[in-house]
mmCIF file of C-alpha atoms and ligand atoms in Angstrom:
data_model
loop_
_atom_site.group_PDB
_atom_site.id
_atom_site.type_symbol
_atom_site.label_atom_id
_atom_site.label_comp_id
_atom_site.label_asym_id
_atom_site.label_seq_id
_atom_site.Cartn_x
_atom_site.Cartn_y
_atom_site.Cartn_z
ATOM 1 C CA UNK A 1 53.372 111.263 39.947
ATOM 2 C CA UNK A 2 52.478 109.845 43.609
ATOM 3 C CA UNK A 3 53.363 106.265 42.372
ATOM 4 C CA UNK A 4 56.134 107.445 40.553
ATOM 5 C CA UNK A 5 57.971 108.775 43.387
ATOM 6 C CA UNK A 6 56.886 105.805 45.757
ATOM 7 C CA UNK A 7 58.557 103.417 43.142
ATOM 8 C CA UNK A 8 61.902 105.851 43.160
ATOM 9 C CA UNK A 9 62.072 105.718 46.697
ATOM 10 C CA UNK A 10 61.300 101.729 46.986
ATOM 11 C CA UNK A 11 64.140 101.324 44.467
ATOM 12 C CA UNK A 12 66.650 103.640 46.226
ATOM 13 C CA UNK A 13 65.754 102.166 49.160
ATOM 14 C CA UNK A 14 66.224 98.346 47.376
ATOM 15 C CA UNK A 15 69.924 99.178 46.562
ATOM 16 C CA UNK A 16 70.257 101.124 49.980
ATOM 17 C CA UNK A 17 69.714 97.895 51.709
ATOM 18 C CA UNK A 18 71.029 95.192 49.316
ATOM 19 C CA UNK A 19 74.662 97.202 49.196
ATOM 20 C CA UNK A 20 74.426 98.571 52.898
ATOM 21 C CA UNK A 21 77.888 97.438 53.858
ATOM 22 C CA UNK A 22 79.826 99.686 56.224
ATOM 23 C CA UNK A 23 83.120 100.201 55.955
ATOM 24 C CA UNK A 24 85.512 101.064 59.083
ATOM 25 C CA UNK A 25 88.990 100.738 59.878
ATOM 26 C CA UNK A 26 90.595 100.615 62.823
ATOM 27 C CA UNK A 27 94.384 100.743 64.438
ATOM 28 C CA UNK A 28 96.262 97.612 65.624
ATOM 29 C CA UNK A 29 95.844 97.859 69.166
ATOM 30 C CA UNK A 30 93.234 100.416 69.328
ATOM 31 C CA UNK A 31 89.634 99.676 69.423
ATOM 32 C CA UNK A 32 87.237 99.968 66.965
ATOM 33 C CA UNK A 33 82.768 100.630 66.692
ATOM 34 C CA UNK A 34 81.362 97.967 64.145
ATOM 35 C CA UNK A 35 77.851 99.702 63.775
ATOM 36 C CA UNK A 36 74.484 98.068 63.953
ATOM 37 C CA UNK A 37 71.568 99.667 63.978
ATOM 38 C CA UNK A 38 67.885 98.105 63.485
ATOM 39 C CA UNK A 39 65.662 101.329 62.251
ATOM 40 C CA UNK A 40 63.139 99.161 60.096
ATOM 41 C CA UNK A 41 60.365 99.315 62.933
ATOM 42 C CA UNK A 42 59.085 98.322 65.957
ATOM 43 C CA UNK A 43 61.808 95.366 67.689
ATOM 44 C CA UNK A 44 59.422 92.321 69.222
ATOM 45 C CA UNK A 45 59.767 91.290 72.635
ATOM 46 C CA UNK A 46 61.689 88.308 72.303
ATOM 47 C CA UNK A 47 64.515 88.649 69.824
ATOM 48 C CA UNK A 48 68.170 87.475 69.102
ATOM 49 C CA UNK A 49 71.281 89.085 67.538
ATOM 50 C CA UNK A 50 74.032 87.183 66.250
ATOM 51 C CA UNK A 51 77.237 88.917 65.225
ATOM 52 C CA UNK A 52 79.905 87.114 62.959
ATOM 53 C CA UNK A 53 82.593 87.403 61.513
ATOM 54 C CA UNK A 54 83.854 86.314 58.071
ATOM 55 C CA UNK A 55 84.885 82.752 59.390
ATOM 56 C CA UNK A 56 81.224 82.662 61.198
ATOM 57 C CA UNK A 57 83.166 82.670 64.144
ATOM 58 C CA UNK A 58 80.625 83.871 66.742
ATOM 59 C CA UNK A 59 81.907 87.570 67.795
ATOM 60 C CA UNK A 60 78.323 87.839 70.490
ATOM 61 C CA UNK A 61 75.118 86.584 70.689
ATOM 62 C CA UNK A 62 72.358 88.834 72.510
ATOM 63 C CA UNK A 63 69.668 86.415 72.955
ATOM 64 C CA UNK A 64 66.407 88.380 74.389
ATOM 65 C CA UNK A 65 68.157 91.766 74.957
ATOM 66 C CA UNK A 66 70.872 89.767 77.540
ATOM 67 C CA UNK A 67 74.533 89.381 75.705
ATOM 68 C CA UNK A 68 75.551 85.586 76.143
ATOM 69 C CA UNK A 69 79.325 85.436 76.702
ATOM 70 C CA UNK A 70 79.710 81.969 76.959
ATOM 71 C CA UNK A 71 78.941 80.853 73.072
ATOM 72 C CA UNK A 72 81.745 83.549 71.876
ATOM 73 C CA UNK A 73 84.675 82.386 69.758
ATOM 74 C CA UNK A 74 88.196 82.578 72.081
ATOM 75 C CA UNK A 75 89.542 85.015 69.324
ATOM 76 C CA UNK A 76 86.926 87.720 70.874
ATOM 77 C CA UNK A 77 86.736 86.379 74.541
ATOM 78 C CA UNK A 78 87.147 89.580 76.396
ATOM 79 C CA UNK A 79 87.646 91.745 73.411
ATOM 80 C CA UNK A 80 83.895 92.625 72.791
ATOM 81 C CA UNK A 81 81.972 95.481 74.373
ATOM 82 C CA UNK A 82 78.133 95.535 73.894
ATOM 83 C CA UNK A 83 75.787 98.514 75.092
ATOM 84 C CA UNK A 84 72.614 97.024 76.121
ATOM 85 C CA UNK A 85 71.155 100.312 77.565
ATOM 86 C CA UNK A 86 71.261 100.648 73.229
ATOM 87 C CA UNK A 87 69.413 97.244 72.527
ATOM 88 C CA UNK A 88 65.638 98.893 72.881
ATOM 89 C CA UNK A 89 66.411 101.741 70.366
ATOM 90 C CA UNK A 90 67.715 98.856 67.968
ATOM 91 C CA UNK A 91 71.260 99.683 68.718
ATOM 92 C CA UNK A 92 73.268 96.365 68.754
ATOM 93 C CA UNK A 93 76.978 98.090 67.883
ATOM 94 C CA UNK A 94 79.644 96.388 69.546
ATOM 95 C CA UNK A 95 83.214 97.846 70.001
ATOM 96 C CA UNK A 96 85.515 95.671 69.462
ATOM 97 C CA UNK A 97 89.397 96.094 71.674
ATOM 98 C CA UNK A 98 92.453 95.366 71.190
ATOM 99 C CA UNK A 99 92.285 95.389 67.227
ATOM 100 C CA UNK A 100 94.575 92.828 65.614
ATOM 101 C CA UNK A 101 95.405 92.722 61.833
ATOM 102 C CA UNK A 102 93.802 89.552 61.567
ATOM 103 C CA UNK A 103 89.987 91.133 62.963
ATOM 104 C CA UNK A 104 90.403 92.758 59.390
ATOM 105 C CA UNK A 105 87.152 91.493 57.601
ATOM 106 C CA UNK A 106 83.312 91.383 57.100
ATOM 107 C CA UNK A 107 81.071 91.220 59.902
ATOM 108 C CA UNK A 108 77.598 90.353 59.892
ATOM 109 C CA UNK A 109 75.259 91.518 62.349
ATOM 110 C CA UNK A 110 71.816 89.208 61.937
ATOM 111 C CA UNK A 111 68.581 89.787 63.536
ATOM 112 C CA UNK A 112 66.728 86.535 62.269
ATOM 113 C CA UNK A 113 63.286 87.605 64.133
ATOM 114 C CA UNK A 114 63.058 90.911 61.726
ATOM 115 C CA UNK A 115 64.391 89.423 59.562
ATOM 116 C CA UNK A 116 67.204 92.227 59.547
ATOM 117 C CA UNK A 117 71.185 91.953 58.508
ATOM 118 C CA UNK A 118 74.175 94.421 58.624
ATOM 119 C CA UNK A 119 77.469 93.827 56.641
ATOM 120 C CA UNK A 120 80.496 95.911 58.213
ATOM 121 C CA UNK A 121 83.937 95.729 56.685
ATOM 122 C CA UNK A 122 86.642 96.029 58.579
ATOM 123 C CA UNK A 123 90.426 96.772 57.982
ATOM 124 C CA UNK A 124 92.838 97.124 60.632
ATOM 125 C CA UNK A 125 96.098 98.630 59.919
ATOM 126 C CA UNK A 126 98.776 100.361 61.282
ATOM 127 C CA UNK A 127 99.053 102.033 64.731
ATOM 128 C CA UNK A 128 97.424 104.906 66.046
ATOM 129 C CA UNK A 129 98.887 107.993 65.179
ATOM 130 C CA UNK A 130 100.246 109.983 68.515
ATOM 131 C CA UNK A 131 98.920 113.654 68.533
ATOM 132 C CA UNK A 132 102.323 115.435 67.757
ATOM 133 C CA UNK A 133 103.044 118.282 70.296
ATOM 134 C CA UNK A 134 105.582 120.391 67.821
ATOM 135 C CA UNK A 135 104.719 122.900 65.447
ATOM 136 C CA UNK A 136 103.067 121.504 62.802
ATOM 137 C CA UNK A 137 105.247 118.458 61.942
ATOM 138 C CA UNK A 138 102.238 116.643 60.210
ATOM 139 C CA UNK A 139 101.939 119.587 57.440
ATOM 140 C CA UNK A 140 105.290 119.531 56.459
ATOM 141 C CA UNK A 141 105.211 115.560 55.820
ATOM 142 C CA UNK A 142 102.278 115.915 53.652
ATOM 143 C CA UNK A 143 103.666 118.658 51.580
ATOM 144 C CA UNK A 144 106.728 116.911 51.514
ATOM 145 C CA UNK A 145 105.268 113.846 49.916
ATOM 146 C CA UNK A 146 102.792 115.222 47.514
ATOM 147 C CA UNK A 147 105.478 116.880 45.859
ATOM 148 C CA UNK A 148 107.848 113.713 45.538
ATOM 149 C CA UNK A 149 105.589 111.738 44.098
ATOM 150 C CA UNK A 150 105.370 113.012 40.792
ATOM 151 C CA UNK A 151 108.691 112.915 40.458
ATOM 152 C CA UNK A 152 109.066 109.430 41.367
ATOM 153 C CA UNK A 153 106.533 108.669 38.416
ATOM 154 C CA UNK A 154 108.483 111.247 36.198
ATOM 155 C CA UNK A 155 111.447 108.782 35.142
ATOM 156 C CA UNK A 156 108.472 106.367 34.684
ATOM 157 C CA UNK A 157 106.529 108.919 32.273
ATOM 158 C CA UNK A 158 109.711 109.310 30.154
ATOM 159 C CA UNK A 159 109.875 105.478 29.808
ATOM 160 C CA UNK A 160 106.459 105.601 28.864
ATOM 161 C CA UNK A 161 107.194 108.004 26.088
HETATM 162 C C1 NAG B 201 74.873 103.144 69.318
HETATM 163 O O1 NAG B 201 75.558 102.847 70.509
HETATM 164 C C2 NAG B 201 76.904 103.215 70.540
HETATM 165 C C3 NAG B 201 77.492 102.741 71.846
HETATM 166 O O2 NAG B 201 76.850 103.311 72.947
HETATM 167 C C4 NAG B 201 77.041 104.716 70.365
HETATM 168 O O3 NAG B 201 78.407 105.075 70.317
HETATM 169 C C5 NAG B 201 76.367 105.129 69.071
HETATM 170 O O4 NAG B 201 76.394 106.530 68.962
HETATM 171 C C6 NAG B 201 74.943 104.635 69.043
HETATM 172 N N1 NAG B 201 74.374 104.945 67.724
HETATM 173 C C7 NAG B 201 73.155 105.469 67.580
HETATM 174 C C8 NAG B 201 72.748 105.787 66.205
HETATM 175 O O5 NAG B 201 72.427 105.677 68.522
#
């Protein structure tokens, strides 16, 4: 029974870690937290990170807990915040400004020392939606909509028929 649930838990944890991939999405314009977070065990002195995105284009490097700014890609010159207070509790999320469209993608946050790796997918659409001060406006669009769609798919349903 004690092996049995040892074996459950290495094989959740197995498809835990091979399927890990975060999904976020952001607003154009806004910025957006692409987690990464090394909770495996204890981090070595000496260690790099290496965060890319789906071209490999280099979004930061952190080599031995300092982030290098000069091997960065120009597409994320100035658009990258690290938190290196973070980088002892494993913490290597990066936020990145200014989202464009084209940021939309899989990043990869590699930690070749441990051996460790973090998929985040990222979509960024549409703007930021401004708080609206009146009463309620947001409701009534919802309502609004969920009751219009089935009768756009009602002429549809009658061809179907
Ligand atoms: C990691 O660091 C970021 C930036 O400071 C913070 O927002 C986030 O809550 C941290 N995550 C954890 C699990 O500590």
């Amino acid at each position: 029974m004690r092996h049995f649930g040892r074996l459950i838990w290495i094989v959740i944890y197995g498809i835990s870690t091979v399927s890990c991939q975060v999904k976020v999405e952001g607003f154009i314009s806004d910025s957006v937290l692409l987690p990464c977070i090394y909770r495996e065990g204890p981090l070595p002195d000496q260690f790099n990170v290496h965060w890319r995105d789906k071209d490999d284009k280099i979004v930061l490097d952190i080599n031995n807990r300092v982030q290098d700014l000069t091997t960065q890609d120009q597409v994320f010159k100035g658009r990258v915040r690290s938190f290196p207070d973070e980088y002892k509790a494993g913490n290597f999320t990066v936020v990145l400004e200014q989202a464009r469209q084209s940021d939309s993608g899989t990043y990869e946050c590699h930690v070749p020392k441990v051996d460790f790796q973090r998929r985040v997918q990222l979509t960024v659409a549409g703007v930021k939606p401004t708080p609206s001060p009146g009463p309620r406006v947001g409701d009534g669009a919802v309502t609004l909509s969920s009751s219009v769609l089935p009768l756009l798919s009602a002429p549809v349903f009658l061809f179907w028929l």
